[in-house]
Tab-separated table of C-alpha atoms in Angstrom:
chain	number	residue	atom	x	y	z
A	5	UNK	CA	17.345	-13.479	-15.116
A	6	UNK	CA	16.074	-12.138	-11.614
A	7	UNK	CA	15.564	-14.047	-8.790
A	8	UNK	CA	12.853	-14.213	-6.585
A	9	UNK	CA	13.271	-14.021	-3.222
A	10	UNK	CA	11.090	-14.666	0.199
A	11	UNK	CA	12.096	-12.525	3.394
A	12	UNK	CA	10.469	-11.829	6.345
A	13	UNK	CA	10.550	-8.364	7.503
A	14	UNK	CA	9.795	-7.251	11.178
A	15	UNK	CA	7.632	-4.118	10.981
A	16	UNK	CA	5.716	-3.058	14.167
A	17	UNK	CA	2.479	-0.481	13.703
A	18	UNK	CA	4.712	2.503	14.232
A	19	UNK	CA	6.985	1.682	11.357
A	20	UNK	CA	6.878	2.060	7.758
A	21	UNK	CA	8.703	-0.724	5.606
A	22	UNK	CA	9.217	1.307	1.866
A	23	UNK	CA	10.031	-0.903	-0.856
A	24	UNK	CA	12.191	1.226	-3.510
A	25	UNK	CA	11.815	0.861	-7.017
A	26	UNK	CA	13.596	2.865	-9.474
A	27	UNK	CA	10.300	4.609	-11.039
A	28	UNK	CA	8.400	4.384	-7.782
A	29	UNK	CA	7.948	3.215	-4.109
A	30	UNK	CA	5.643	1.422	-1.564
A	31	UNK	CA	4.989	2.272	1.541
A	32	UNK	CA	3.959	-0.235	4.226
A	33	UNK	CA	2.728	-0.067	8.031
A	34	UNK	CA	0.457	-2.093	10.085
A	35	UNK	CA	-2.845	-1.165	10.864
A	36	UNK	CA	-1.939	-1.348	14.290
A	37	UNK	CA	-5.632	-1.771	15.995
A	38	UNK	CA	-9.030	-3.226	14.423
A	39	UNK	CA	-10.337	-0.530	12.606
A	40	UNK	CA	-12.772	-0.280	9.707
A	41	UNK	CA	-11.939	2.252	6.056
A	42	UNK	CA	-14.583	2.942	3.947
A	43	UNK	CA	-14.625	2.647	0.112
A	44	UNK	CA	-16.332	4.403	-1.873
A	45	UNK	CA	-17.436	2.544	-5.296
A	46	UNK	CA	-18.132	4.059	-9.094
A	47	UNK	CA	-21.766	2.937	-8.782
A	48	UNK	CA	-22.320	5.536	-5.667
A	49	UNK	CA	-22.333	2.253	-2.920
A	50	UNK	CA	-19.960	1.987	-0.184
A	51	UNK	CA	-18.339	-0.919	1.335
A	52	UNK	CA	-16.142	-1.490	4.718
A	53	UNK	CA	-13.037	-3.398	4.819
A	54	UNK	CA	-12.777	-4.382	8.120
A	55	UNK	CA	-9.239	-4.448	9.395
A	56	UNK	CA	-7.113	-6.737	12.297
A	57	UNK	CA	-4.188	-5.079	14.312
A	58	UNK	CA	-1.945	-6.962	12.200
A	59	UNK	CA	-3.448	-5.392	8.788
A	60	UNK	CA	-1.442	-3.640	6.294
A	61	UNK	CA	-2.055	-0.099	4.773
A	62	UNK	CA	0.173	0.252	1.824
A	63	UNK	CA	0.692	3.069	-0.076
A	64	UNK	CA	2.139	2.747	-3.854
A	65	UNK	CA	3.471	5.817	-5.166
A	66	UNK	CA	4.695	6.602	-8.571
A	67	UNK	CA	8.020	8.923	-8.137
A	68	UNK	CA	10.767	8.053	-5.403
A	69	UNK	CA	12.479	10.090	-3.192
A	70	UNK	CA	11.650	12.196	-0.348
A	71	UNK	CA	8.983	14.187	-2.218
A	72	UNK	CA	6.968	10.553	-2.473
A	73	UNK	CA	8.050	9.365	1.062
A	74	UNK	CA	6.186	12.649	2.314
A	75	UNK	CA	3.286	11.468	0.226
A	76	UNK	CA	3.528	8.316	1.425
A	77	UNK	CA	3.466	8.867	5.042
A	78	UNK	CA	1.181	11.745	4.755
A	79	UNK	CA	-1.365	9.261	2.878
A	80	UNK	CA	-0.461	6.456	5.426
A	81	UNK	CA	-1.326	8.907	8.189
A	82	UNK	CA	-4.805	10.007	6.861
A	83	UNK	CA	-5.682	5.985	6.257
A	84	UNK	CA	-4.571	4.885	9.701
A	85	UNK	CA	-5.498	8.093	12.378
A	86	UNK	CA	-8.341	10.176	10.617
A	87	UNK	CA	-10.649	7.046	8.831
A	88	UNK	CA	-9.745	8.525	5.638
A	89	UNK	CA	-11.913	6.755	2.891
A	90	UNK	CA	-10.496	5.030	-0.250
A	91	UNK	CA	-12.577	6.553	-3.431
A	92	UNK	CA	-12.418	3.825	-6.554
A	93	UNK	CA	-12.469	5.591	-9.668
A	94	UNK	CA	-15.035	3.825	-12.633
A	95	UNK	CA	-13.222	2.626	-15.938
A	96	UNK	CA	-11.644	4.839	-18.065
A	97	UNK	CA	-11.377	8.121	-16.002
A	98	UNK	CA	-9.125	10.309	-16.939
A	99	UNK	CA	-7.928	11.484	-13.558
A	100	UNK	CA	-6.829	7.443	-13.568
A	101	UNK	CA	-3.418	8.813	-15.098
A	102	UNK	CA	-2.714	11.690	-12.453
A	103	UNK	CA	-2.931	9.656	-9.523
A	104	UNK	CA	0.217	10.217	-7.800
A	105	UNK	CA	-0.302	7.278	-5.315
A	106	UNK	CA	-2.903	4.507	-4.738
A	107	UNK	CA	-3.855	2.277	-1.838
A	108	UNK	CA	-4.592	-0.872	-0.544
A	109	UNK	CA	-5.550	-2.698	2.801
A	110	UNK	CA	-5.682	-6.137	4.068
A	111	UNK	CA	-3.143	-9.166	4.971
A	112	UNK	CA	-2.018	-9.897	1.777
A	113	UNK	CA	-0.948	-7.543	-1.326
A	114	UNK	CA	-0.084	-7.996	-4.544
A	115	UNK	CA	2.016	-5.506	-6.431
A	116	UNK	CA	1.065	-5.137	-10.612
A	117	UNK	CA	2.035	-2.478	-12.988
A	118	UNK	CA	-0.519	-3.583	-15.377
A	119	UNK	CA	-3.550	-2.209	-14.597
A	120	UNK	CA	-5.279	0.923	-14.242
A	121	UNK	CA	-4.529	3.174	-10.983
A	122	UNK	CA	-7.686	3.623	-8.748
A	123	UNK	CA	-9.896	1.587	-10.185
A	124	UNK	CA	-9.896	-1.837	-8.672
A	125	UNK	CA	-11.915	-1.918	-5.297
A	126	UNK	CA	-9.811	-5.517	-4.671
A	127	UNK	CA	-7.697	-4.297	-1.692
A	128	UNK	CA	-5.778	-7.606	-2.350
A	129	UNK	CA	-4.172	-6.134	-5.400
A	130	UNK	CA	-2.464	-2.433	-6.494
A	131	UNK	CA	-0.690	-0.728	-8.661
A	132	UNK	CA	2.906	-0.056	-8.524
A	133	UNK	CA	6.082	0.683	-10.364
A	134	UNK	CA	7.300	-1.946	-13.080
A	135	UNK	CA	10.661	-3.147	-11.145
A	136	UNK	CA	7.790	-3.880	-7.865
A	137	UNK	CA	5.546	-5.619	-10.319
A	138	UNK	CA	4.720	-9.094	-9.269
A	139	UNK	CA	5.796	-8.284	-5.502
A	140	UNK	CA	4.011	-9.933	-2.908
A	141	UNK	CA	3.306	-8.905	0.342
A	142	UNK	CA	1.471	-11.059	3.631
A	143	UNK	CA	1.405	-9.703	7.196
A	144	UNK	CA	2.288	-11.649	9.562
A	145	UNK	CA	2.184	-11.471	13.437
A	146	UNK	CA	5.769	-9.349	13.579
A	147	UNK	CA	5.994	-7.852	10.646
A	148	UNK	CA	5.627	-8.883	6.506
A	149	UNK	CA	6.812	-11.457	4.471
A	150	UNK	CA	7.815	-9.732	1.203
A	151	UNK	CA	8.125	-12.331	-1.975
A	152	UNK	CA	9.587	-10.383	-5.072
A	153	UNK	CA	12.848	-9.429	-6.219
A	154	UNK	CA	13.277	-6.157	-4.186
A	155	UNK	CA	16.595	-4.834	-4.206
A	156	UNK	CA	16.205	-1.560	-1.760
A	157	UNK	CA	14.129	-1.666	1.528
A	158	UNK	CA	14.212	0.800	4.642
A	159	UNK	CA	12.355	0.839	7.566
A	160	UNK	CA	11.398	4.574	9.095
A	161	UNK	CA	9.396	5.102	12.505
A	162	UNK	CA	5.849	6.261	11.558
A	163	UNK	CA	6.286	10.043	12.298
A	164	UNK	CA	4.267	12.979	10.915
């Protein structure tokens, strides 16, 4: 039987926090000023999330190792300095199973493993690994509080 567990992690908004799984890994930062990423939905609309300094950008990816940590921060780094959008994929697309990473913004994320990569515009929920399923994650003013049963966490300085 795990255990879940509630720690507060202090991040600042040139740090990322990755979360290791053993079939994937997450990869957290702040957004570090108010910024705005656009979306862009199945039914050709496009909607703003509207982001606080103390935001998260979080980056799931589906492999671990350095390979995915370059994919990480290369993903974080396109989110956070060039306004990169977030495309949502519509039901059933079949590039849906070659994402190699998803994304999600806001102050509070929830880690699943059982739904489909890509295709929820929710930014308060995203797909990850199964060992990260059921993770939660809230920013807070110095860093995150992480609620899950994580059992291998680093912190890196945001460098590209």
């Amino acid at each position: 039987m795990s255990v879940r567990e509630r720690r507060s992690i202090r991040i600042n908004s040139d740090d990322i926090l990755f979360l290791i799984g053993q079939s994937g890994e997450l990869g957290i930062t702040k957004a570090g000023t108010k910024k705005q990423i656009a979306i862009g939905m199945p039914d050709k609309e496009e909607i703003f999330v509207f982001l606080e300094s103390e935001d998260l950008i979080a980056v799931s990816a589906f492999k671990t190792g350095k390979k995915a940590e370059k994919g990480i921060k290369s993903m974080l780094y396109l989110l956070k300095e060039m306004n990169f959008p977030i495309t949502v994929l519509p039901e059933n697309h079949p590039t849906s199973n070659r994402l190699p990473m998803v994304v999600a913004t806001g102050n509070h994320i929830r880690l699943n493993c059982n739904i489909v990569p890509g295709t929820h515009p929710e930014q308060d929920i995203l797909c990850a690994c199964d060992d990260l399923s059921g993770t939660e994650i809230t920013a807070t003013k110095d860093g995150v509080d992480v609620e899950g049963t994580i059992k291998k966490f680093k912190i890196e300085k945001f460098r590209i």
